Short mmCIF file of C-alpha atoms in Angstrom, two decimals:
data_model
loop_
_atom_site.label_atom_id
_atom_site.label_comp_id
_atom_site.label_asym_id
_atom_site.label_seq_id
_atom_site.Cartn_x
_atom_site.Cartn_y
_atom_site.Cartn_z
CA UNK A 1 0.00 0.00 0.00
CA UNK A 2 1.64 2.99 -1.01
CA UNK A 3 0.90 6.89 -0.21
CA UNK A 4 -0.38 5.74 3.07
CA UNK A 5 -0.21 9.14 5.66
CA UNK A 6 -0.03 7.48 9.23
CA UNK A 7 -0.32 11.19 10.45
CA UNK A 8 -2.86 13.69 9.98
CA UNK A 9 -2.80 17.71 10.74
CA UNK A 10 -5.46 20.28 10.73
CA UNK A 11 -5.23 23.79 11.76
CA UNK A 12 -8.18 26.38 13.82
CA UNK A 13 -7.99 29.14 14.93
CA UNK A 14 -9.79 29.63 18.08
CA UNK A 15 -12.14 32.57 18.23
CA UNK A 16 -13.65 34.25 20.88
CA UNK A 17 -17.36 33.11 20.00
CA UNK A 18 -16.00 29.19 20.44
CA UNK A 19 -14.51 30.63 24.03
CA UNK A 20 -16.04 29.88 27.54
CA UNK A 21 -16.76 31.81 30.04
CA UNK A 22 -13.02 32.12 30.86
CA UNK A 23 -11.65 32.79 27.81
CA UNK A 24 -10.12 29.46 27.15
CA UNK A 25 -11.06 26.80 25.01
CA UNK A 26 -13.35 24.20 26.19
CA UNK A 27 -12.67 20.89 26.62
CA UNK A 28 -15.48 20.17 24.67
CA UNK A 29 -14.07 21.89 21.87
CA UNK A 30 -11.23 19.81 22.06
CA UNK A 31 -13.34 16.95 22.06
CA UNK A 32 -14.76 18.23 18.74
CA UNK A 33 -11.99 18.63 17.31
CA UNK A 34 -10.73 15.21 17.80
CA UNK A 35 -13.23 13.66 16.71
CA UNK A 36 -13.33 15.80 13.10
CA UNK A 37 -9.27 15.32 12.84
CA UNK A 38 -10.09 11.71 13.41
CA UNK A 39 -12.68 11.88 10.65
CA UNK A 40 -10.59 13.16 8.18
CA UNK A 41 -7.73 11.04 8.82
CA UNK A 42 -10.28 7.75 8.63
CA UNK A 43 -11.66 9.52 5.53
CA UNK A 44 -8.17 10.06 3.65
CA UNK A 45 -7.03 6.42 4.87
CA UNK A 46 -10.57 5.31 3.03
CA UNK A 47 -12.02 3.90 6.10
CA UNK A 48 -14.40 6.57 7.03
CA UNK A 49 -18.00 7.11 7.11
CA UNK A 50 -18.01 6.42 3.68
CA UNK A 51 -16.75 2.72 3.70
CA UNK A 52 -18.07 2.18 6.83
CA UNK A 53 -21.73 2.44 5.68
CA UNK A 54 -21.58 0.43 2.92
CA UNK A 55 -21.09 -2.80 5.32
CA UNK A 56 -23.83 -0.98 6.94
CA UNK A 57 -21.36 0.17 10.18
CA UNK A 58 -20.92 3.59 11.91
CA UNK A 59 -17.55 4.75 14.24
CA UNK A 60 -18.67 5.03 17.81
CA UNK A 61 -16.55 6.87 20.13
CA UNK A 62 -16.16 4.54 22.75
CA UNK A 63 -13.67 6.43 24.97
CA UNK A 64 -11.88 9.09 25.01
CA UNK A 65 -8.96 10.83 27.95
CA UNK A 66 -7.98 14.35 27.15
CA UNK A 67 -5.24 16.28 28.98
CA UNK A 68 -4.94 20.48 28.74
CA UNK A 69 -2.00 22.13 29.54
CA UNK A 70 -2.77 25.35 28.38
CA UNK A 71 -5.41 26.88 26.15
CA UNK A 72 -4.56 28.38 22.73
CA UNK A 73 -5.09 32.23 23.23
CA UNK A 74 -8.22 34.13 21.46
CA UNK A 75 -7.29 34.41 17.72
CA UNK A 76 -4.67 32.05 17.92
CA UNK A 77 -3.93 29.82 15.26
CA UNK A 78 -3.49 25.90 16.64
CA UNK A 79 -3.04 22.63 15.09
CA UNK A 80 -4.59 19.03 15.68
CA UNK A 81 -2.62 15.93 15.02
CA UNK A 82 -3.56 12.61 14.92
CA UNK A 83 -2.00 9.08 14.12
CA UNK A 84 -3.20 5.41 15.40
CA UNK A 85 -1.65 3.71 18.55
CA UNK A 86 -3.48 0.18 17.54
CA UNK A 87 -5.57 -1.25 15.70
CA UNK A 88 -7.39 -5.31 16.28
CA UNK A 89 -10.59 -6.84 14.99
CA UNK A 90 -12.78 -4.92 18.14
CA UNK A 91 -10.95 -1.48 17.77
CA UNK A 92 -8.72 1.29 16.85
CA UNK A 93 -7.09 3.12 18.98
CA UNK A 94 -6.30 6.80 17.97
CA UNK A 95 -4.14 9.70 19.76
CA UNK A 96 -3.63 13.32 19.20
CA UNK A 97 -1.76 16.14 20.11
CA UNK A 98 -2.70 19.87 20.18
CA UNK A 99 -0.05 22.27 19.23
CA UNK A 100 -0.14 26.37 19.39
CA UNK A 101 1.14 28.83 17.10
CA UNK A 102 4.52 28.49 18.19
CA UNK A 103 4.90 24.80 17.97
CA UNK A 104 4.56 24.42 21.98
CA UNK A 105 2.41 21.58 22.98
CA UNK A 106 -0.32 22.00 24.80
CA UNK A 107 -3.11 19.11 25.09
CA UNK A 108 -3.28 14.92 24.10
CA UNK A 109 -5.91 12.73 23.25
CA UNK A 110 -6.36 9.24 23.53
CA UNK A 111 -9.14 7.83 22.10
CA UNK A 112 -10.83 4.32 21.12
CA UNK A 113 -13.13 3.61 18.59
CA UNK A 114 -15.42 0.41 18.42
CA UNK A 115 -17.78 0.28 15.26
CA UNK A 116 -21.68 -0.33 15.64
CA UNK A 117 -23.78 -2.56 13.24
CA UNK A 118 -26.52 0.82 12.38
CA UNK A 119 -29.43 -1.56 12.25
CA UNK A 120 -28.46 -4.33 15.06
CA UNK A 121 -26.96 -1.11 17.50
CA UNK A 122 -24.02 -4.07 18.40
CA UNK A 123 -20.52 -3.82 18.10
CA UNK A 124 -19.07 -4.97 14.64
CA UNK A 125 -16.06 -6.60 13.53
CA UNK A 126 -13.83 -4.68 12.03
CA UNK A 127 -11.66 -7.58 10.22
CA UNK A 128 -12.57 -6.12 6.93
CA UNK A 129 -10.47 -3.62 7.76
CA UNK A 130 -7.10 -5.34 8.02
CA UNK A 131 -4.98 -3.18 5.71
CA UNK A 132 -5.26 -0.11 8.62
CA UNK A 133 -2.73 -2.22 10.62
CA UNK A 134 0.03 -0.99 8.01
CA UNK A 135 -1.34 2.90 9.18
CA UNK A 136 -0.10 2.47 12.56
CA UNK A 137 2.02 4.98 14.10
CA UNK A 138 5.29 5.00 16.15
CA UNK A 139 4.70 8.10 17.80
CA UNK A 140 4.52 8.05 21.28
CA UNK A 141 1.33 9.86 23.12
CA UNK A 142 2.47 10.74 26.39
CA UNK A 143 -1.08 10.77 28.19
CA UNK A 144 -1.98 7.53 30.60
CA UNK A 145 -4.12 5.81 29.42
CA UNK A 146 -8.02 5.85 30.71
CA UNK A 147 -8.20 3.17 33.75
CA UNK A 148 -11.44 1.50 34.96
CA UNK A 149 -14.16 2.84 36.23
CA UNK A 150 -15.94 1.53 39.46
CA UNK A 151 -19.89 2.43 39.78
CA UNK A 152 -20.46 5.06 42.25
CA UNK A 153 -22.52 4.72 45.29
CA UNK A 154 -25.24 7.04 46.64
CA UNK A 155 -24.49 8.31 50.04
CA UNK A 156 -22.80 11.13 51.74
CA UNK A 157 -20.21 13.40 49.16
CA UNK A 158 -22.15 12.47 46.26
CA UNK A 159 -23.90 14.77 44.34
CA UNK A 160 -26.91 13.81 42.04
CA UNK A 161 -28.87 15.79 39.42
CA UNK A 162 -31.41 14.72 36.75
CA UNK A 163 -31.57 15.62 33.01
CA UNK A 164 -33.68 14.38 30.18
CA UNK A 165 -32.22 13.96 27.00
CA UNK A 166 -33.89 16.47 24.77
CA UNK A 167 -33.58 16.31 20.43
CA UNK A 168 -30.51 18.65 20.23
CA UNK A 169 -28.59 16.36 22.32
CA UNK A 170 -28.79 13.69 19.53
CA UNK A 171 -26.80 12.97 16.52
CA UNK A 172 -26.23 11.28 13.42
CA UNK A 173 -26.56 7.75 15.33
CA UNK A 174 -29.58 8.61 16.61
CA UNK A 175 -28.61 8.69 20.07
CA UNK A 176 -26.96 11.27 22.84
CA UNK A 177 -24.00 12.61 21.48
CA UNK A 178 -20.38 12.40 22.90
CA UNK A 179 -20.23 15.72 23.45
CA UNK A 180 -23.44 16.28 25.29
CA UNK A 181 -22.70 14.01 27.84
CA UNK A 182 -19.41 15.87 28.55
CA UNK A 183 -21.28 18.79 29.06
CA UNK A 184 -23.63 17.38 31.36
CA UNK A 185 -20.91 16.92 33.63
CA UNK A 186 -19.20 19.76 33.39
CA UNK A 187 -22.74 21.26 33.70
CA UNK A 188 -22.59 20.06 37.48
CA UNK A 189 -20.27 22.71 39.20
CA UNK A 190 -21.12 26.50 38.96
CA UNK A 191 -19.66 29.36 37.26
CA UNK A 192 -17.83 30.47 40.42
CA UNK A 193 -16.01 27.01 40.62
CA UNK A 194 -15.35 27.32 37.01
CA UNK A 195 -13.79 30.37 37.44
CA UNK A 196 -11.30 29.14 39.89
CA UNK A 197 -10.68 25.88 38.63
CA UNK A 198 -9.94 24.48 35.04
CA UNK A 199 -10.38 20.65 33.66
CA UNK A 200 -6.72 19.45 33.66
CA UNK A 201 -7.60 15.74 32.33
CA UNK A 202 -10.96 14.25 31.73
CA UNK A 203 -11.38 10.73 30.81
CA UNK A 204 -15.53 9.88 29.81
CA UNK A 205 -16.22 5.94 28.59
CA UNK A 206 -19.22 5.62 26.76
CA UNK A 207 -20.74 2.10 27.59
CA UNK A 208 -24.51 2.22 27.04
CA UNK A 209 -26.49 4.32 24.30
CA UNK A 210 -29.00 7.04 25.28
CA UNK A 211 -31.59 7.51 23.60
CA UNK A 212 -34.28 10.64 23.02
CA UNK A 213 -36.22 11.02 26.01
CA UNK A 214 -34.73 9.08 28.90
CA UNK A 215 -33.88 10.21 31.69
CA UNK A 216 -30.60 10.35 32.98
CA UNK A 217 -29.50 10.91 36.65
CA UNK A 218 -25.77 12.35 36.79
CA UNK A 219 -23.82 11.51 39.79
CA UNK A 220 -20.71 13.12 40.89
CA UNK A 221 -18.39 11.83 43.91
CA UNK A 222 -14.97 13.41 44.85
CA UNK A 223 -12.32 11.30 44.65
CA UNK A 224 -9.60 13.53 45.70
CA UNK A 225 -8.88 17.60 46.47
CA UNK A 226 -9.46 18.19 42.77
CA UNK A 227 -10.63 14.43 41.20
CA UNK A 228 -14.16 13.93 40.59
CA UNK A 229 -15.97 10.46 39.62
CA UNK A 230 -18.72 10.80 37.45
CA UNK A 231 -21.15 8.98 35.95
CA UNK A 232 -24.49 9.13 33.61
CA UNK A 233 -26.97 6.69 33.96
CA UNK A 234 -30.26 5.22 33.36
CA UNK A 235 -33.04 3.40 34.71
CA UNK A 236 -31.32 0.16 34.32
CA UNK A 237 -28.20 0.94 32.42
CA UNK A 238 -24.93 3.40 33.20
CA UNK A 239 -24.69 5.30 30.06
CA UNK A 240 -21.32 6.72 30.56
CA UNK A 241 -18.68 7.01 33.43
CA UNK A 242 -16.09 9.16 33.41
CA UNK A 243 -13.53 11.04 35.53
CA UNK A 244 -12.41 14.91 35.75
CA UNK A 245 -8.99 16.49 37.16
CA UNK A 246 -9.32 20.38 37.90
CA UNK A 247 -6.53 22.48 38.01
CA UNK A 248 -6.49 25.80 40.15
CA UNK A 249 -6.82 28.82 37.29
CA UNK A 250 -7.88 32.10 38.35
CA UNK A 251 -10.54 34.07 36.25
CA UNK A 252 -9.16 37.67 35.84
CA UNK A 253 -12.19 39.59 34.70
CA UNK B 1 -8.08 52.28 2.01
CA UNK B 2 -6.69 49.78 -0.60
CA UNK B 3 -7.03 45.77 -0.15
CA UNK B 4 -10.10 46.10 1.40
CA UNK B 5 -11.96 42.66 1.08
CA UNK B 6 -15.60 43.06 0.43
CA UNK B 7 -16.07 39.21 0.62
CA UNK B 8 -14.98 37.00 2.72
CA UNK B 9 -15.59 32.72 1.68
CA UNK B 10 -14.60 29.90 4.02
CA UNK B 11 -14.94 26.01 2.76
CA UNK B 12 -15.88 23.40 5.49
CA UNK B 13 -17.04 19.60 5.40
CA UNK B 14 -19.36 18.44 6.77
CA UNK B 15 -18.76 15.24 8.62
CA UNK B 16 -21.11 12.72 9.94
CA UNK B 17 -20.63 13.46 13.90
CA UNK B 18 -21.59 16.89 13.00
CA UNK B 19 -25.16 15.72 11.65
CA UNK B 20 -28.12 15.79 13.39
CA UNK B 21 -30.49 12.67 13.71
CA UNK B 22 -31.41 13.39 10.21
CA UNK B 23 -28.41 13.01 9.20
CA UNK B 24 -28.29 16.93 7.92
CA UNK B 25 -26.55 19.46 8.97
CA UNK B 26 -28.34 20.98 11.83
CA UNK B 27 -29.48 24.62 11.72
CA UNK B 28 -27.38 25.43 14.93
CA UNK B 29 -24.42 24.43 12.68
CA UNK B 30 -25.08 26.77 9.74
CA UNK B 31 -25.72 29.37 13.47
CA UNK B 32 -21.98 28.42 14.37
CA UNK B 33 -20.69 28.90 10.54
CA UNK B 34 -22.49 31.67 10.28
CA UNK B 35 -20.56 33.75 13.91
CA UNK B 36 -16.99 31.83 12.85
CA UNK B 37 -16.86 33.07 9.27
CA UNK B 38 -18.07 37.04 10.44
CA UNK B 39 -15.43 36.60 12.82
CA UNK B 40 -12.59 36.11 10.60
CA UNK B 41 -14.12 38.86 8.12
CA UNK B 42 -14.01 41.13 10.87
CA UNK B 43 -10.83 40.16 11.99
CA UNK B 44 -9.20 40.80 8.23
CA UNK B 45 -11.12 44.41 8.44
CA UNK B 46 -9.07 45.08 11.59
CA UNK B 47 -12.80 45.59 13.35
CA UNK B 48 -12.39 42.23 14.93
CA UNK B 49 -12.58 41.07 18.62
CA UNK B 50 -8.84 41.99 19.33
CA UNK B 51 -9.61 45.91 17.88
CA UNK B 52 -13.22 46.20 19.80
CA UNK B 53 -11.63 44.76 22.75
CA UNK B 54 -9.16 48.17 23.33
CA UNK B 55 -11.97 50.23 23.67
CA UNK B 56 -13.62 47.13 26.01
CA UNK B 57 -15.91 46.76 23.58
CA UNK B 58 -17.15 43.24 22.04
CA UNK B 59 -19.19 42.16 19.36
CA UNK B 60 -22.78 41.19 20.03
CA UNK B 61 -25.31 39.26 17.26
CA UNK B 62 -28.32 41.30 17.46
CA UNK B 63 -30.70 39.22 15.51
CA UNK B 64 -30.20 36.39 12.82
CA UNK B 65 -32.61 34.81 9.88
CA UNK B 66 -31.43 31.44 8.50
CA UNK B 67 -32.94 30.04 5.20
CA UNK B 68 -31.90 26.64 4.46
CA UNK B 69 -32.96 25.11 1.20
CA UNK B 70 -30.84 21.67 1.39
CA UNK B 71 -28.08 20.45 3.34
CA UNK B 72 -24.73 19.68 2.33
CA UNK B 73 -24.40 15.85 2.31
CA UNK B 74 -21.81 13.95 4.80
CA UNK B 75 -18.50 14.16 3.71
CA UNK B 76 -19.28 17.33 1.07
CA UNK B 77 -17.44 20.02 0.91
CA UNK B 78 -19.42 23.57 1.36
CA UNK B 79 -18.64 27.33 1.40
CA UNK B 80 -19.67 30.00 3.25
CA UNK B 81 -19.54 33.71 1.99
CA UNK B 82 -20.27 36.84 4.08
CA UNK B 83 -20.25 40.56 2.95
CA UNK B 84 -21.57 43.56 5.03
CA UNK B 85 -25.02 44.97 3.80
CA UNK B 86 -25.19 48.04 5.91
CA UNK B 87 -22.80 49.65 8.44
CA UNK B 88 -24.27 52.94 11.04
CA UNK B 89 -23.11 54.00 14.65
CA UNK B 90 -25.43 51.14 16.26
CA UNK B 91 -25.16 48.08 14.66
CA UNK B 92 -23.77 46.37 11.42
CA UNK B 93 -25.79 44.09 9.20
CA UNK B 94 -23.80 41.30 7.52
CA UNK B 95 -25.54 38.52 5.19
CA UNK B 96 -24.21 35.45 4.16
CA UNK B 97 -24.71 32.47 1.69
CA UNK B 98 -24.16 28.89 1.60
CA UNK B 99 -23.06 26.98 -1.34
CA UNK B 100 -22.81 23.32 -1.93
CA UNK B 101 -19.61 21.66 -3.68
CA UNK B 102 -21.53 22.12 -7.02
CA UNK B 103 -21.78 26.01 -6.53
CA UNK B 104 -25.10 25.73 -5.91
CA UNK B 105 -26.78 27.97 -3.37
CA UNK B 106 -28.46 25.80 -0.49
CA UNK B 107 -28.81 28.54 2.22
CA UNK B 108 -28.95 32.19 2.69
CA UNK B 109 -28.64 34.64 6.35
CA UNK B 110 -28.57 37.48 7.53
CA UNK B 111 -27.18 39.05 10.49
CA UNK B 112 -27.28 42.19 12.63
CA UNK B 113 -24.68 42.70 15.02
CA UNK B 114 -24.11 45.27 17.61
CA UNK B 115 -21.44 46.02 19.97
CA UNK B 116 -21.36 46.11 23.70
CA UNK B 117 -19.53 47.70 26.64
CA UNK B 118 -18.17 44.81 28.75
CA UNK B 119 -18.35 46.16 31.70
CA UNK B 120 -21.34 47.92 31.58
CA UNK B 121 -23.18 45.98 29.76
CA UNK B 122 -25.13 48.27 27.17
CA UNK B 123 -24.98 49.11 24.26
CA UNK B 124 -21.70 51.03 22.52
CA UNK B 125 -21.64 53.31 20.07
CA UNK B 126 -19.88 51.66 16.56
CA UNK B 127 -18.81 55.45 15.24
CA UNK B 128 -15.09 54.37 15.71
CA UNK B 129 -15.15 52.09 13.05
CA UNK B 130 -16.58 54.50 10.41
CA UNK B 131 -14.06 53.25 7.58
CA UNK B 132 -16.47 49.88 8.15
CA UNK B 133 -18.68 51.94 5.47
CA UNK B 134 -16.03 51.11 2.72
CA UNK B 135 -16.28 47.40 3.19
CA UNK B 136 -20.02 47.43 2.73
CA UNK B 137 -21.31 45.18 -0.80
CA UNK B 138 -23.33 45.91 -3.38
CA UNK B 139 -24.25 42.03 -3.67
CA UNK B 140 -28.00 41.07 -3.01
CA UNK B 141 -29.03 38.98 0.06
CA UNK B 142 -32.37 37.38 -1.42
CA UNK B 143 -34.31 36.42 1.69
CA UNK B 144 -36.55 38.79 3.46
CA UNK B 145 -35.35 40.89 7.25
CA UNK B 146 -36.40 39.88 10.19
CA UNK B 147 -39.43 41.15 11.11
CA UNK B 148 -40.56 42.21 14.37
CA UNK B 149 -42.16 40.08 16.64
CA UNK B 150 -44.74 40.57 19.49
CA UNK B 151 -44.84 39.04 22.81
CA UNK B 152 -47.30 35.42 22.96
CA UNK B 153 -50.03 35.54 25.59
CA UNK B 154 -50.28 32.19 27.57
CA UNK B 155 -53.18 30.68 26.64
CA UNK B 156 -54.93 27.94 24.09
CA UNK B 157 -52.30 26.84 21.61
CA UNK B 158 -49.12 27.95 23.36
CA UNK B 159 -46.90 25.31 24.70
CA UNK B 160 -44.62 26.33 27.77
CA UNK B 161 -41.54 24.18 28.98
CA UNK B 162 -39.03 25.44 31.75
CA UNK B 163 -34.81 25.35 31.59
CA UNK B 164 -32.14 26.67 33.87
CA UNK B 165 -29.23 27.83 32.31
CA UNK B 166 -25.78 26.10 33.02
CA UNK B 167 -22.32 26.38 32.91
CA UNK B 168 -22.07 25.01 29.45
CA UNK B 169 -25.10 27.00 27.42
CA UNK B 170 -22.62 30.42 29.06
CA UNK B 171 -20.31 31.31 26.21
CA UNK B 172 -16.89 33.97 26.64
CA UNK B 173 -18.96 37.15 26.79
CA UNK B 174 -20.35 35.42 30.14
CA UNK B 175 -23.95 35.32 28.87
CA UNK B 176 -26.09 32.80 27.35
CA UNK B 177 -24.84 31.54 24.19
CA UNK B 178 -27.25 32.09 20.76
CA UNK B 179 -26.93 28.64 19.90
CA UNK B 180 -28.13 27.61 22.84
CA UNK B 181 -31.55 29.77 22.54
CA UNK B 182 -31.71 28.00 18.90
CA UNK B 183 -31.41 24.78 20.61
CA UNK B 184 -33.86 25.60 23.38
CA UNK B 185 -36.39 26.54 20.37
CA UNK B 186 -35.98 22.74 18.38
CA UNK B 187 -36.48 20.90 21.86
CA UNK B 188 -39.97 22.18 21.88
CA UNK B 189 -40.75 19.22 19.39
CA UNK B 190 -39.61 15.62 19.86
CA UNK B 191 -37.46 12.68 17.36
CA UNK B 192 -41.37 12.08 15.27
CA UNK B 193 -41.69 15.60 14.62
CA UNK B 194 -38.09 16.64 13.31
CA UNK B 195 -38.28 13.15 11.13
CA UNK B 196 -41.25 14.83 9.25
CA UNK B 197 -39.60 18.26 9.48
CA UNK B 198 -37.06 19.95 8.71
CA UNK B 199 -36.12 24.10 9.50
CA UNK B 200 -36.50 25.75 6.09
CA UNK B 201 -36.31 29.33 8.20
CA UNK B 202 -35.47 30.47 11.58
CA UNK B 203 -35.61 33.90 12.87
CA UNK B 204 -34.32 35.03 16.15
CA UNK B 205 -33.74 38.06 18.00
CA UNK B 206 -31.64 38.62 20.81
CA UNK B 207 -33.35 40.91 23.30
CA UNK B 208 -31.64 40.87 27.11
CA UNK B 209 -28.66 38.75 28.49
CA UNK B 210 -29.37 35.61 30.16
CA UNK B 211 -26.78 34.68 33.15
CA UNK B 212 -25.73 31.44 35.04
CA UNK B 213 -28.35 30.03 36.85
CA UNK B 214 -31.62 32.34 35.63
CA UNK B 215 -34.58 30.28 35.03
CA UNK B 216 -36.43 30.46 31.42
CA UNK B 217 -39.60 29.93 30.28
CA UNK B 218 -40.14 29.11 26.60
CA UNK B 219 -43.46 29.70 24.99
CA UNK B 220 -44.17 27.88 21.70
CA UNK B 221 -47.46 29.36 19.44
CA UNK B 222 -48.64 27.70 16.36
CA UNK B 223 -48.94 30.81 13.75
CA UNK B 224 -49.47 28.27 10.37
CA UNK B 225 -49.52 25.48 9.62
CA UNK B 226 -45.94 24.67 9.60
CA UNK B 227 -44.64 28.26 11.59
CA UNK B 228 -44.59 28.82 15.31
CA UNK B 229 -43.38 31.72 17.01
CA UNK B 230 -41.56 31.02 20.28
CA UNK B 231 -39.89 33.23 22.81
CA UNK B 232 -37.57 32.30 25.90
CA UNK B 233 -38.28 34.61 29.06
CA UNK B 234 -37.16 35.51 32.86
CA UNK B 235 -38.80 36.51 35.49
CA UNK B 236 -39.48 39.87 34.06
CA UNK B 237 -37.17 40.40 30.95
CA UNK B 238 -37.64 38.35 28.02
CA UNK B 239 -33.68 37.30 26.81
CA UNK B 240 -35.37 36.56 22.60
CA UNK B 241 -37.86 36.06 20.47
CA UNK B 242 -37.77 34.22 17.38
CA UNK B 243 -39.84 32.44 14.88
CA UNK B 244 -39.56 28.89 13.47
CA UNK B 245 -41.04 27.75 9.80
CA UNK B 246 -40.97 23.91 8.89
CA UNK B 247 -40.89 22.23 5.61
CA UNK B 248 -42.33 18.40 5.26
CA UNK B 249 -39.51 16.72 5.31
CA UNK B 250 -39.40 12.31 5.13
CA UNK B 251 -36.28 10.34 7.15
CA UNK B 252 -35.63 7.68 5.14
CA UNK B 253 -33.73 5.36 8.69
#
């Protein structure tokens, strides 16, 4: 196979509309933009949305650590770049780094994919897909990678919330996307906390589809002086668990 | 003033994750296009955030009318062009319109965008940027202004629903983010309804901040047969209005 690019680079510039409340970029964002680097990457290697659907399969995000060291500055001009770690029968595995202007780095990714049968909503093999095994990378991502998460139990220094997933929260797969349920966790601390604290790492497994219209009851439990465990779940089913590091960051208004 | 650029075109693609359930590009994204490609306009005018911002001044969208006639499909490439229609001391009126890989036009907006005093919070006066009146097109934005719109009395026909706003619908000028208020207005209907619909125009003005934490109300009336005017309120201020108009629209799963 010749012409094969086992890296892929994409530059933004951040402007202030994409900004939150403190200036910076989201983490979010950052999730956004790994998962479009990672689509263009899959699309250039040919194994993209495009080949994907005609074995009637979709890419699932199925988790995904990021770590922030510093946010690219309004205006500033920063660049996404991706390569994949692994790759087996069940999944890919796929890192990034974020780079500024200057070169300096300033966030990784890790991230694995599964693919889902569209009609059966089951994991797929990806076997057909063989040849990606020759677009692995040597480049090292620095990150550790996500661990396991244990359920959290109610009781005292747990916090608990309610949300019910409304239309916008869905995409293309016809369920909640990634991004939403990121949100919904960073959704549970206020603006003052927000303004003296950023998220250092945050590590989210997706392990159960939501759908339009459930209810989901978001639990948060400290794990540390600035580790929170998190989860999303169900009636009968934990939707997503996840983990979030804050650093201390002072809002100067 | 030589070099000035009366036009200003960005390409995108639009990927699959960026789809909603429909698998079309969601009228919040042609929202986001819309603020990231009057951005970097403004910032090759020099009027951008970084000049407003020495004066602590920052760019506001006033009001905004979408027209979509098709979406891109996943994986096409599209392009978004923006001139300025009209330029005056209070606000600046900037249109913009979408074309698919083909050339073809599939969407049209138009903007109105004002600036405000950070730290006071009302509304500046634009006179600074006077040589704004050279950049402004002769070129034709087809779809009507936004017209005005009058409060909805509660009462037979309107729908109500209730949302607090969190840390994540808050965007960098510390206020509730437009595309959130879009989103607010396409929850009102459910998965069956936006599988037999799809936004073929959305108006929506932006009246008062909304803050961390402030409770909304949003009030949905049926004006048509396939238009409803909606508006998102406080406690006594109401943060927009807007207006919603559906096309039948089939989801082939």
């Amino acid at each position: 196979m010749s012409g094969i690019t086992k890296e892929y680079c994409h530059s933004y510039t951040l402007t202030a509309g994409e900004c939150n409340p403190q200036g910076m970029m989201p983490v979010t964002l950052f999730g956004a933009r790994v998962i479009e680097v990672a689509t263009f990457h899959a699309n250039e290697l040919g194994v993209g949305y495009a080949r994907l659907v005609t074995d009637g399969l979709a890419w699932v995000l199925s988790r995904l650590s990021i770590e922030m060291y510093r946010s690219p500055e309004v205006n500033e001009r920063y660049t996404l770049r991706t390569w994949i770690e692994g790759f087996n029968r069940h999944f890919s595995e796929r890192d990034f780094e974020m780079t500024d202007s200057t070169g300096e780095v300033i966030g990784h990714a890790r991230s694995i994919w599964m693919a889902i049968n569209i009609k059966e909503r089951c994991a797929a093999d990806l076997a057909m897909l063989e040849t990606l095994r020759e677009s692995v990378s040597e480049r090292n991502c620095p990150i550790e990678k996500i661990t396991r998460f244990t359920p959290i139990t109610a009781g005292e220094g747990v916090e608990e919330s309610h949300y019910r997933f409304r239309y916008c929260d869905c995409d293309f797969n016809r369920h909640v996307n990634t991004l939403r349920y990121m949100e919904l966790l960073l959704n549970q601390w206020d603006m003052n906390f927000h303004d003296t604290h950023r998220v250092s790492r945050l590590d989210i497994a997706f392990m159960h589809e939501a759908k339009f219209g459930e209810e989901a009851t978001v639990r948060v439990a400290q794990a540390g002086e600035n580790t929170f465990n998190a989860e999303i779940c169900g009636d009968d089913v934990c939707y997503s668990r996840g983990r979030i590091l804050f650093a201390d960051s002072r809002y100067k208004n």
